[in-house]
Amino acid sequence: MTDILLRGRVLTFHDEPLAGEASSETYTYIEDGALLIRNGKIVMMDDYSVLRTDAGRDAEVMDHRPHLIVPGFIDCHIHYPQMQVVGSYAGALLEWLNKYTFVEEQKFANQGHPERIASIFFDELIRHGTTTAAAYCTVHKASVQAFFTEAHKRNMRMIAGKVMMDRNAPPGLLDTPQSGYDDTKALIDEWHGQGRQLYAITPRFAPTSTPEQLEMSGALLREFPELHVQTHLGENLAEIAFVRELFPWSRDYTHVYEHYGLLGPKTLLGHCIHLTDAEIAAIAGSRSVAVFCPTSNLFIGSGLFDLDRLQKSNVRNAIATDIGGGTSYSMLRTLDEGYKILNIQGQRYHPLRSFYQATLGNARALSLEGVVGSFTPGAEADCVVLDARATSALRVRMETVETLIEELMLLQTMGDDRSVVEVYVAGKASKSALD
Ligand code: GUN
Ligand code: ZN
């Protein structure tokens, strides 16, 4: 395979740019830079002139000047079966789930439906510059087969799992503790570590699992401790009250997951909005990850994610779209809404920090640092090429933009898939290939 040299303004992060004016040690930005890619991996990032005359002498050059090249975006919480739920007119979470989401997810029992939606889903991720995601499938095994088959075909780094749910949902969406366990185990055997695919143990949330199923989920994690776990936590007050009714012995919602051994450094907890100090301490102590889903939290009216409070208590965090509670596939739109949620609480979200989060920050949250999310040598070459002048409104605003930081801020405030010029998946141009 020929080496590739991607030329443009390259930006990658080394660490989290913390509050205030983010320091330049946390990132590398090269104006006339390039990435040398070999066999789908980053060999090095340097000045174009240096790479062109040395290691990249024989490489094929893809010239993306004057655009910005950043690592592919990572979405840490998304439901691929909810593509046709986005924008459903419901008040709050439980109504939204019962009226729309559970209805739509039942269609994944239909022949051909999971395959069709999976294919459209990955097109949409690519179109928006998302190259890695932690995704929920449905309760149906076929939904997972369709998801991983499509991701594997496209060679995309994905984390996903069969939703386990055995109560409080329509019969067409229920498994049993045993069938949930057996199906999950078979899917792990087939898909975990197959190419770039990773399996996540996925009990939907405490209200839809019996104690027996949560017990089985914990048993799966003890058998496969390297796997991710994904679930929902503390999204909505009625949901929390329901958990209190279902698990009256439990100190709080978080303790349900703790009790069944489901917390840990690879556990992704969607939402984490309404938490007590004791819950935050348990999440921090277990090194679990709180996943911020701004567009969803606003759309479903769930509440405001308190990033400062969580970070002060050393809770790891990530950011995500949460399609179909969320309203956009775009991580740029997601950062924008995240900025607003934090701003309304008097918290700052510097654009360097938000771009860090959508790339290296989320890679760290998924324990995938060095694999995706940065241009460190050896990382998988997933890259997004961004054009901050993609629309007429962006072009006129860019006339007054003078710095990289201002450009990032504009990209996240006004940008969307139109600003995603090209996407490389393991070194392969993939957005242009869609058209
Ligand atoms: N809680 C349980 N399931 C879901 C879901 O599909 N979306 C959201 N936003 N919250 C949930
Ligand atoms: Zn969700």
Tab-separated table of C-alpha atoms and ligand atoms in Angstrom:
chain	number	residue	atom	x	y	z
A	1	MET	CA	0.000	0.000	0.000
A	2	THR	CA	1.359	3.460	-0.901
A	3	ASP	CA	2.076	5.892	1.892
A	4	ILE	CA	-0.217	8.923	2.095
A	5	LEU	CA	0.698	12.436	3.070
A	6	LEU	CA	-2.267	14.561	4.180
A	7	ARG	CA	-1.313	18.205	3.843
A	8	GLY	CA	-3.137	20.997	5.656
A	9	ARG	CA	-3.277	22.780	8.975
A	10	VAL	CA	-2.957	19.914	11.419
A	11	LEU	CA	-4.087	19.979	15.043
A	12	THR	CA	-3.853	17.277	17.699
A	13	PHE	CA	-4.071	17.265	21.493
A	14	HIS	CA	-1.718	15.797	24.104
A	15	ASP	CA	-3.693	16.668	27.207
A	16	GLU	CA	-6.761	18.449	28.472
A	17	PRO	CA	-6.526	22.222	28.073
A	18	LEU	CA	-7.919	23.203	31.449
A	19	ALA	CA	-9.821	26.344	32.394
A	20	GLY	CA	-8.790	29.820	31.329
A	21	GLU	CA	-6.641	30.502	28.306
A	22	ALA	CA	-5.625	27.030	27.319
A	23	SER	CA	-1.882	26.521	27.336
A	24	SER	CA	-0.056	25.600	24.165
A	25	GLU	CA	1.638	22.543	25.744
A	26	THR	CA	-1.613	20.657	25.537
A	27	TYR	CA	-1.744	20.582	21.739
A	28	THR	CA	0.330	20.735	18.576
A	29	TYR	CA	-0.783	22.897	15.677
A	30	ILE	CA	1.207	23.149	12.449
A	31	GLU	CA	0.183	25.743	9.822
A	32	ASP	CA	1.694	24.013	6.819
A	33	GLY	CA	1.679	20.573	8.315
A	34	ALA	CA	1.203	17.030	7.192
A	35	LEU	CA	0.381	13.578	8.445
A	36	LEU	CA	2.266	10.615	7.090
A	37	ILE	CA	0.009	7.553	6.969
A	38	ARG	CA	1.144	3.990	6.326
A	39	ASN	CA	-1.080	0.904	6.386
A	40	GLY	CA	-3.913	2.861	7.971
A	41	LYS	CA	-1.813	4.211	10.834
A	42	ILE	CA	-0.145	7.511	11.656
A	43	VAL	CA	3.621	7.337	11.144
A	44	MET	CA	4.258	10.950	12.091
A	45	MET	CA	2.997	14.503	12.029
A	46	ASP	CA	5.358	17.319	11.094
A	47	ASP	CA	5.914	20.306	8.808
A	48	TYR	CA	4.963	19.386	5.274
A	49	SER	CA	8.379	20.462	3.979
A	50	VAL	CA	10.145	18.170	6.457
A	51	LEU	CA	7.997	15.124	5.689
A	52	ARG	CA	8.047	15.707	1.932
A	53	THR	CA	11.821	15.725	1.721
A	54	ASP	CA	12.355	12.844	4.109
A	55	ALA	CA	10.046	10.051	5.328
A	56	GLY	CA	7.179	11.053	3.035
A	57	ARG	CA	9.298	11.418	-0.095
A	58	ASP	CA	7.436	8.714	-2.029
A	59	ALA	CA	4.000	9.253	-0.511
A	60	GLU	CA	0.903	10.225	-2.433
A	61	VAL	CA	-0.004	13.785	-1.361
A	62	MET	CA	-3.594	14.720	-0.549
A	63	ASP	CA	-3.533	18.488	-0.388
A	64	HIS	CA	-6.243	19.836	1.914
A	65	ARG	CA	-4.927	23.369	2.312
A	66	PRO	CA	-6.275	25.724	3.633
A	67	HIS	CA	-8.428	23.384	5.702
A	68	LEU	CA	-7.903	22.140	9.225
A	69	ILE	CA	-7.159	18.455	9.827
A	70	VAL	CA	-8.083	17.037	13.247
A	71	PRO	CA	-8.500	13.485	14.554
A	72	GLY	CA	-11.846	11.867	13.674
A	73	PHE	CA	-14.592	12.757	16.128
A	74	ILE	CA	-15.637	10.253	18.773
A	75	ASP	CA	-19.246	9.935	19.948
A	76	CYS	CA	-19.458	8.188	23.325
A	77	HIS	CA	-23.225	7.498	23.453
A	78	ILE	CA	-25.506	6.955	20.475
A	79	HIS	CA	-28.472	4.684	19.667
A	80	TYR	CA	-28.268	3.572	16.060
A	81	PRO	CA	-31.843	2.129	16.098
A	82	GLN	CA	-33.196	5.593	16.903
A	83	MET	CA	-32.482	7.231	13.552
A	84	GLN	CA	-36.233	7.404	12.967
A	85	VAL	CA	-36.998	8.652	16.487
A	86	VAL	CA	-35.096	11.964	16.230
A	87	GLY	CA	-37.394	14.945	16.707
A	88	SER	CA	-40.349	13.034	18.167
A	89	TYR	CA	-42.777	15.310	19.974
A	90	ALA	CA	-42.724	14.111	23.563
A	91	GLY	CA	-42.381	15.843	26.878
A	92	ALA	CA	-39.971	14.002	29.101
A	93	LEU	CA	-37.948	10.787	29.059
A	94	LEU	CA	-40.460	8.110	30.056
A	95	GLU	CA	-43.152	9.360	27.676
A	96	TRP	CA	-40.551	9.689	24.912
A	97	LEU	CA	-39.367	6.115	25.506
A	98	ASN	CA	-42.820	4.535	25.670
A	99	LYS	CA	-44.523	6.480	22.916
A	100	TYR	CA	-41.809	6.605	20.286
A	101	THR	CA	-38.563	4.853	21.098
A	102	PHE	CA	-39.879	1.460	22.167
A	103	VAL	CA	-42.241	1.473	19.174
A	104	GLU	CA	-39.427	2.169	16.734
A	105	GLU	CA	-36.991	-0.307	18.282
A	106	GLN	CA	-39.482	-3.144	17.821
A	107	LYS	CA	-39.048	-2.781	14.063
A	108	PHE	CA	-35.583	-4.267	14.431
A	109	ALA	CA	-37.261	-7.662	14.575
A	110	ASN	CA	-38.272	-7.173	10.941
A	111	GLN	CA	-36.279	-8.844	8.197
A	112	GLY	CA	-33.871	-6.426	6.508
A	113	HIS	CA	-34.600	-3.437	8.758
A	114	PRO	CA	-31.435	-3.577	10.912
A	115	GLU	CA	-29.244	-3.945	7.815
A	116	ARG	CA	-30.876	-0.990	6.076
A	117	ILE	CA	-30.639	1.323	9.105
A	118	ALA	CA	-27.065	0.251	9.927
A	119	SER	CA	-25.909	1.139	6.437
A	120	ILE	CA	-27.596	4.556	6.521
A	121	PHE	CA	-26.275	5.115	10.055
A	122	PHE	CA	-22.624	4.696	9.108
A	123	ASP	CA	-23.067	6.939	6.068
A	124	GLU	CA	-24.406	9.594	8.423
A	125	LEU	CA	-21.550	9.202	10.914
A	126	ILE	CA	-18.998	9.597	8.129
A	127	ARG	CA	-20.836	12.580	6.665
A	128	HIS	CA	-20.538	14.299	10.071
A	129	GLY	CA	-16.912	13.376	10.722
A	130	THR	CA	-17.536	10.793	13.428
A	131	THR	CA	-15.182	7.848	13.065
A	132	THR	CA	-15.645	6.088	16.412
A	133	ALA	CA	-18.782	5.637	18.510
A	134	ALA	CA	-20.046	3.753	21.537
A	135	ALA	CA	-23.431	2.592	20.295
A	136	TYR	CA	-26.521	0.871	21.602
A	137	CYS	CA	-28.221	-1.650	19.347
A	138	THR	CA	-31.664	-3.073	20.262
A	139	VAL	CA	-32.584	-6.172	22.241
A	140	HIS	CA	-32.524	-8.161	18.991
A	141	LYS	CA	-29.376	-10.094	18.201
A	142	ALA	CA	-29.847	-9.269	14.515
A	143	SER	CA	-29.475	-5.565	15.280
A	144	VAL	CA	-25.975	-6.218	16.608
A	145	GLN	CA	-25.067	-8.471	13.699
A	146	ALA	CA	-26.123	-5.767	11.259
A	147	PHE	CA	-24.225	-3.078	13.167
A	148	PHE	CA	-20.913	-4.905	13.431
A	149	THR	CA	-21.122	-6.345	9.922
A	150	GLU	CA	-21.424	-2.838	8.495
A	151	ALA	CA	-18.779	-1.298	10.793
A	152	HIS	CA	-16.351	-4.105	9.993
A	153	LYS	CA	-16.934	-3.745	6.264
A	154	ARG	CA	-16.056	-0.049	6.565
A	155	ASN	CA	-13.150	-0.764	8.924
A	156	MET	CA	-14.456	1.711	11.524
A	157	ARG	CA	-13.453	1.517	15.215
A	158	MET	CA	-16.748	0.893	16.997
A	159	ILE	CA	-17.964	-0.162	20.420
A	160	ALA	CA	-21.480	-1.610	20.594
A	161	GLY	CA	-23.692	-4.115	22.300
A	162	LYS	CA	-27.051	-5.820	22.414
A	163	VAL	CA	-29.394	-3.983	24.735
A	164	MET	CA	-30.513	-6.214	27.603
A	165	MET	CA	-33.995	-5.441	28.949
A	166	ASP	CA	-36.398	-7.892	30.564
A	167	ARG	CA	-39.176	-5.757	32.090
A	168	ASN	CA	-41.151	-2.520	31.814
A	169	ALA	CA	-41.213	-2.462	28.024
A	170	PRO	CA	-43.418	-4.014	25.291
A	171	PRO	CA	-43.117	-7.816	24.992
A	172	GLY	CA	-41.445	-7.449	21.586
A	173	LEU	CA	-38.488	-5.748	23.269
A	174	LEU	CA	-37.917	-8.126	26.165
A	175	ASP	CA	-35.275	-10.793	26.584
A	176	THR	CA	-34.738	-12.869	29.735
A	177	PRO	CA	-31.767	-12.952	32.078
A	178	GLN	CA	-30.674	-16.216	30.441
A	179	SER	CA	-31.285	-15.280	26.792
A	180	GLY	CA	-29.699	-11.864	27.371
A	181	TYR	CA	-26.653	-13.593	28.787
A	182	ASP	CA	-26.471	-16.250	26.062
A	183	ASP	CA	-26.959	-13.828	23.171
A	184	THR	CA	-24.425	-11.404	24.621
A	185	LYS	CA	-21.869	-14.167	25.071
A	186	ALA	CA	-22.334	-15.409	21.506
A	187	LEU	CA	-21.974	-11.865	20.155
A	188	ILE	CA	-18.829	-11.266	22.214
A	189	ASP	CA	-17.333	-14.460	20.793
A	190	GLU	CA	-18.170	-13.446	17.276
A	191	TRP	CA	-17.359	-9.735	17.304
A	192	HIS	CA	-15.141	-8.578	20.151
A	193	GLY	CA	-11.705	-7.934	18.680
A	194	GLN	CA	-12.842	-8.759	15.161
A	195	GLY	CA	-10.922	-6.124	13.184
A	196	ARG	CA	-11.636	-2.812	14.885
A	197	GLN	CA	-14.828	-3.952	16.644
A	198	LEU	CA	-15.244	-3.935	20.434
A	199	TYR	CA	-18.167	-5.266	22.436
A	200	ALA	CA	-19.960	-3.394	25.249
A	201	ILE	CA	-22.143	-5.154	27.831
A	202	THR	CA	-25.353	-3.120	27.544
A	203	PRO	CA	-28.077	-3.356	30.206
A	204	ARG	CA	-30.316	-0.500	28.964
A	205	PHE	CA	-30.922	1.055	32.419
A	206	ALA	CA	-32.054	-0.136	35.828
A	207	PRO	CA	-35.820	0.359	35.199
A	208	THR	CA	-35.865	-2.166	32.323
A	209	SER	CA	-33.794	-4.903	33.967
A	210	THR	CA	-34.757	-7.257	36.780
A	211	PRO	CA	-32.274	-7.862	39.587
A	212	GLU	CA	-31.589	-11.257	37.928
A	213	GLN	CA	-30.632	-9.593	34.655
A	214	LEU	CA	-28.362	-7.070	36.363
A	215	GLU	CA	-26.785	-10.010	38.200
A	216	MET	CA	-26.170	-11.710	34.827
A	217	SER	CA	-24.696	-8.482	33.429
A	218	GLY	CA	-22.259	-8.366	36.338
A	219	ALA	CA	-21.391	-12.018	35.734
A	220	LEU	CA	-20.613	-11.227	32.083
A	221	LEU	CA	-18.311	-8.420	33.155
A	222	ARG	CA	-16.510	-10.711	35.591
A	223	GLU	CA	-16.021	-13.212	32.748
A	224	PHE	CA	-14.913	-10.509	30.285
A	225	PRO	CA	-13.362	-7.759	32.418
A	226	GLU	CA	-11.781	-6.075	29.397
A	227	LEU	CA	-15.189	-5.176	27.950
A	228	HIS	CA	-16.949	-1.842	28.157
A	229	VAL	CA	-20.272	-1.485	29.948
A	230	GLN	CA	-22.781	1.122	28.809
A	231	THR	CA	-26.003	2.185	30.475
A	232	HIS	CA	-28.004	5.245	31.554
A	233	LEU	CA	-27.967	7.007	34.918
A	234	GLY	CA	-29.661	9.953	36.601
A	235	GLU	CA	-31.181	11.463	33.469
A	236	ASN	CA	-34.651	12.363	34.675
A	237	LEU	CA	-36.424	12.796	38.041
A	238	ALA	CA	-39.340	10.444	37.241
A	239	GLU	CA	-36.811	7.806	36.140
A	240	ILE	CA	-34.967	8.178	39.453
A	241	ALA	CA	-38.231	7.850	41.426
A	242	PHE	CA	-39.044	4.700	39.425
A	243	VAL	CA	-35.646	3.207	40.300
A	244	ARG	CA	-36.304	3.951	43.981
A	245	GLU	CA	-39.593	2.000	43.719
A	246	LEU	CA	-38.006	-0.930	41.888
A	247	PHE	CA	-34.906	-1.200	44.096
A	248	PRO	CA	-36.121	0.023	47.515
A	249	TRP	CA	-33.105	-1.448	49.269
A	250	SER	CA	-30.650	0.582	47.236
A	251	ARG	CA	-29.005	3.714	48.691
A	252	ASP	CA	-29.569	5.467	45.353
A	253	TYR	CA	-29.644	4.859	41.582
A	254	THR	CA	-25.854	4.594	41.210
A	255	HIS	CA	-25.731	2.030	43.984
A	256	VAL	CA	-27.898	-0.342	41.915
A	257	TYR	CA	-25.123	-0.567	39.310
A	258	GLU	CA	-22.466	-0.644	42.030
A	259	HIS	CA	-24.270	-3.491	43.796
A	260	TYR	CA	-24.229	-5.648	40.661
A	261	GLY	CA	-20.541	-4.949	39.985
A	262	LEU	CA	-21.222	-2.838	36.935
A	263	LEU	CA	-19.138	0.236	37.751
A	264	GLY	CA	-15.513	0.449	36.655
A	265	PRO	CA	-13.046	2.230	34.390
A	266	LYS	CA	-14.738	0.970	31.234
A	267	THR	CA	-18.274	1.806	32.325
A	268	LEU	CA	-19.993	4.577	30.373
A	269	LEU	CA	-22.881	6.201	32.232
A	270	GLY	CA	-25.119	8.209	29.934
A	271	HIS	CA	-26.406	11.575	31.232
A	272	CYS	CA	-25.430	11.748	34.959
A	273	ILE	CA	-27.455	14.913	35.496
A	274	HIS	CA	-29.269	14.368	38.794
A	275	LEU	CA	-26.753	12.872	41.221
A	276	THR	CA	-26.150	13.157	44.944
A	277	ASP	CA	-22.694	13.693	46.418
A	278	ALA	CA	-22.621	10.028	47.463
A	279	GLU	CA	-23.318	8.959	43.878
A	280	ILE	CA	-20.616	11.240	42.521
A	281	ALA	CA	-18.156	9.800	45.040
A	282	ALA	CA	-19.055	6.249	43.948
A	283	ILE	CA	-18.682	7.098	40.268
A	284	ALA	CA	-15.341	8.834	40.876
A	285	GLY	CA	-14.060	6.009	43.058
A	286	SER	CA	-14.874	3.404	40.425
A	287	ARG	CA	-13.299	5.511	37.613
A	288	SER	CA	-16.533	5.178	35.626
A	289	VAL	CA	-17.269	7.788	32.962
A	290	ALA	CA	-20.115	10.337	33.027
A	291	VAL	CA	-21.291	10.991	29.474
A	292	PHE	CA	-22.617	14.479	28.694
A	293	CYS	CA	-25.362	14.443	26.022
A	294	PRO	CA	-26.198	18.111	25.498
A	295	THR	CA	-28.638	18.100	22.566
A	296	SER	CA	-30.580	15.233	24.117
A	297	ASN	CA	-30.683	16.807	27.577
A	298	LEU	CA	-32.138	19.976	26.105
A	299	PHE	CA	-34.544	18.262	23.705
A	300	ILE	CA	-35.965	15.797	26.232
A	301	GLY	CA	-35.809	18.491	28.895
A	302	SER	CA	-33.750	16.340	31.248
A	303	GLY	CA	-31.629	19.004	32.919
A	304	LEU	CA	-28.200	20.602	32.969
A	305	PHE	CA	-25.039	18.497	33.168
A	306	ASP	CA	-22.778	19.998	35.849
A	307	LEU	CA	-19.304	19.445	34.428
A	308	ASP	CA	-17.473	21.566	37.017
A	309	ARG	CA	-19.035	19.677	39.913
A	310	LEU	CA	-18.115	16.323	38.384
A	311	GLN	CA	-14.579	17.369	37.475
A	312	LYS	CA	-13.960	18.806	40.944
A	313	SER	CA	-14.798	15.350	42.286
A	314	ASN	CA	-12.471	13.707	39.741
A	315	VAL	CA	-15.220	12.073	37.713
A	316	ARG	CA	-14.044	11.180	34.211
A	317	ASN	CA	-16.271	12.581	31.496
A	318	ALA	CA	-17.102	12.282	27.820
A	319	ILE	CA	-19.427	13.994	25.349
A	320	ALA	CA	-21.940	12.454	22.976
A	321	THR	CA	-24.898	13.027	20.658
A	322	ASP	CA	-27.331	10.482	22.161
A	323	ILE	CA	-29.233	10.176	18.883
A	324	GLY	CA	-32.288	9.793	18.882
A	325	GLY	CA	-32.952	11.734	22.133
A	326	GLY	CA	-30.238	13.966	20.717
A	327	THR	CA	-31.049	16.062	17.711
A	328	SER	CA	-27.857	16.091	15.636
A	329	TYR	CA	-25.267	13.573	14.459
A	330	SER	CA	-22.745	16.389	14.422
A	331	MET	CA	-20.192	16.569	17.203
A	332	LEU	CA	-19.780	20.256	16.267
A	333	ARG	CA	-23.468	20.888	16.977
A	334	THR	CA	-23.055	18.829	20.166
A	335	LEU	CA	-20.119	20.943	21.382
A	336	ASP	CA	-22.150	24.068	20.662
A	337	GLU	CA	-25.068	22.916	22.790
A	338	GLY	CA	-22.612	21.730	25.451
A	339	TYR	CA	-21.096	25.205	25.529
A	340	LYS	CA	-24.546	26.723	26.077
A	341	ILE	CA	-25.494	24.297	28.860
A	342	LEU	CA	-22.269	25.077	30.692
A	343	ASN	CA	-22.464	28.806	30.025
A	344	ILE	CA	-25.949	29.048	31.498
A	345	GLN	CA	-24.522	27.554	34.703
A	346	GLY	CA	-21.671	30.076	34.731
A	347	GLN	CA	-19.139	27.479	33.518
A	348	ARG	CA	-16.634	27.954	30.718
A	349	TYR	CA	-16.002	25.574	27.827
A	350	HIS	CA	-12.968	26.880	25.971
A	351	PRO	CA	-12.968	25.780	22.299
A	352	LEU	CA	-9.638	24.048	22.752
A	353	ARG	CA	-11.165	22.091	25.595
A	354	SER	CA	-14.236	21.118	23.593
A	355	PHE	CA	-12.202	19.994	20.552
A	356	TYR	CA	-9.937	18.080	22.935
A	357	GLN	CA	-13.050	16.415	24.360
A	358	ALA	CA	-14.471	15.356	20.990
A	359	THR	CA	-11.112	13.760	20.092
A	360	LEU	CA	-8.494	12.759	22.684
A	361	GLY	CA	-10.779	13.372	25.676
A	362	ASN	CA	-13.367	10.936	24.403
A	363	ALA	CA	-10.653	8.462	23.384
A	364	ARG	CA	-9.397	8.544	26.976
A	365	ALA	CA	-12.925	8.104	28.276
A	366	LEU	CA	-13.149	4.950	26.153
A	367	SER	CA	-9.666	3.779	27.271
A	368	LEU	CA	-8.562	4.113	23.637
A	369	GLU	CA	-5.798	6.703	23.989
A	370	GLY	CA	-3.049	5.969	21.454
A	371	VAL	CA	-5.526	3.983	19.357
A	372	VAL	CA	-7.847	6.760	18.169
A	373	GLY	CA	-8.433	10.434	18.976
A	374	SER	CA	-4.962	11.815	18.256
A	375	PHE	CA	-2.185	11.889	15.677
A	376	THR	CA	0.323	10.201	17.934
A	377	PRO	CA	2.615	7.801	15.995
A	378	GLY	CA	1.015	4.372	15.774
A	379	ALA	CA	-2.544	5.651	16.190
A	380	GLU	CA	-5.171	4.571	13.695
A	381	ALA	CA	-5.390	7.185	10.965
A	382	ASP	CA	-8.936	8.466	11.423
A	383	CYS	CA	-8.984	12.129	10.393
A	384	VAL	CA	-11.491	14.862	9.660
A	385	VAL	CA	-10.841	17.748	7.295
A	386	LEU	CA	-12.755	20.859	8.377
A	387	ASP	CA	-13.621	23.944	6.349
A	388	ALA	CA	-14.543	26.958	8.465
A	389	ARG	CA	-15.740	28.758	5.304
A	390	ALA	CA	-18.179	26.096	4.157
A	391	THR	CA	-21.263	28.350	4.041
A	392	SER	CA	-21.804	31.976	3.139
A	393	ALA	CA	-22.588	32.831	6.771
A	394	LEU	CA	-19.337	31.168	7.871
A	395	ARG	CA	-17.372	32.917	5.122
A	396	VAL	CA	-18.442	36.399	6.150
A	397	ARG	CA	-17.800	35.637	9.827
A	398	MET	CA	-14.367	34.202	9.020
A	399	GLU	CA	-13.367	37.619	7.637
A	400	THR	CA	-12.972	38.758	11.252
A	401	VAL	CA	-11.405	35.572	12.627
A	402	GLU	CA	-7.699	35.908	13.368
A	403	THR	CA	-6.671	32.943	15.501
A	404	LEU	CA	-7.008	29.177	15.563
A	405	ILE	CA	-9.000	29.440	18.795
A	406	GLU	CA	-11.491	31.828	17.211
A	407	GLU	CA	-11.801	29.501	14.237
A	408	LEU	CA	-12.519	26.498	16.466
A	409	MET	CA	-15.103	28.491	18.371
A	410	LEU	CA	-16.795	29.451	15.095
A	411	LEU	CA	-16.672	25.893	13.751
A	412	GLN	CA	-18.442	24.587	16.829
A	413	THR	CA	-20.942	27.444	16.972
A	414	MET	CA	-21.974	27.560	13.314
A	415	GLY	CA	-20.465	24.417	11.823
A	416	ASP	CA	-22.129	21.133	10.923
A	417	ASP	CA	-21.668	18.417	8.305
A	418	ARG	CA	-21.210	21.069	5.604
A	419	SER	CA	-17.883	21.944	7.240
A	420	VAL	CA	-16.708	18.337	7.032
A	421	VAL	CA	-14.874	18.287	3.712
A	422	GLU	CA	-13.365	14.824	3.940
A	423	VAL	CA	-13.078	11.989	6.427
A	424	TYR	CA	-10.319	9.394	6.508
A	425	VAL	CA	-11.066	6.046	8.116
A	426	ALA	CA	-7.845	4.168	8.806
A	427	GLY	CA	-6.250	6.262	6.071
A	428	LYS	CA	-9.010	5.732	3.522
A	429	ALA	CA	-10.920	8.723	2.124
A	430	SER	CA	-14.497	7.900	3.066
A	431	LYS	CA	-16.745	10.958	2.820
A	432	SER	CA	-15.971	11.639	-0.843
A	433	ALA	CA	-16.613	7.932	-1.473
A	434	LEU	CA	-20.245	8.341	-0.342
A	435	ASP	CA	-21.204	10.683	-3.172
B	1	GUN	N1	-32.820	5.707	29.128
B	1	GUN	C1	-33.082	4.431	28.794
B	1	GUN	N2	-33.090	4.268	27.467
B	1	GUN	C2	-32.846	5.463	26.939
B	1	GUN	C3	-32.719	5.926	25.596
B	1	GUN	O1	-32.863	5.197	24.620
B	1	GUN	N3	-32.438	7.250	25.445
B	1	GUN	C4	-32.279	8.091	26.506
B	1	GUN	N4	-31.985	9.375	26.268
B	1	GUN	N5	-32.391	7.664	27.768
B	1	GUN	C5	-32.682	6.377	27.973
B	2	ZN	ZN	-29.071	6.860	25.529
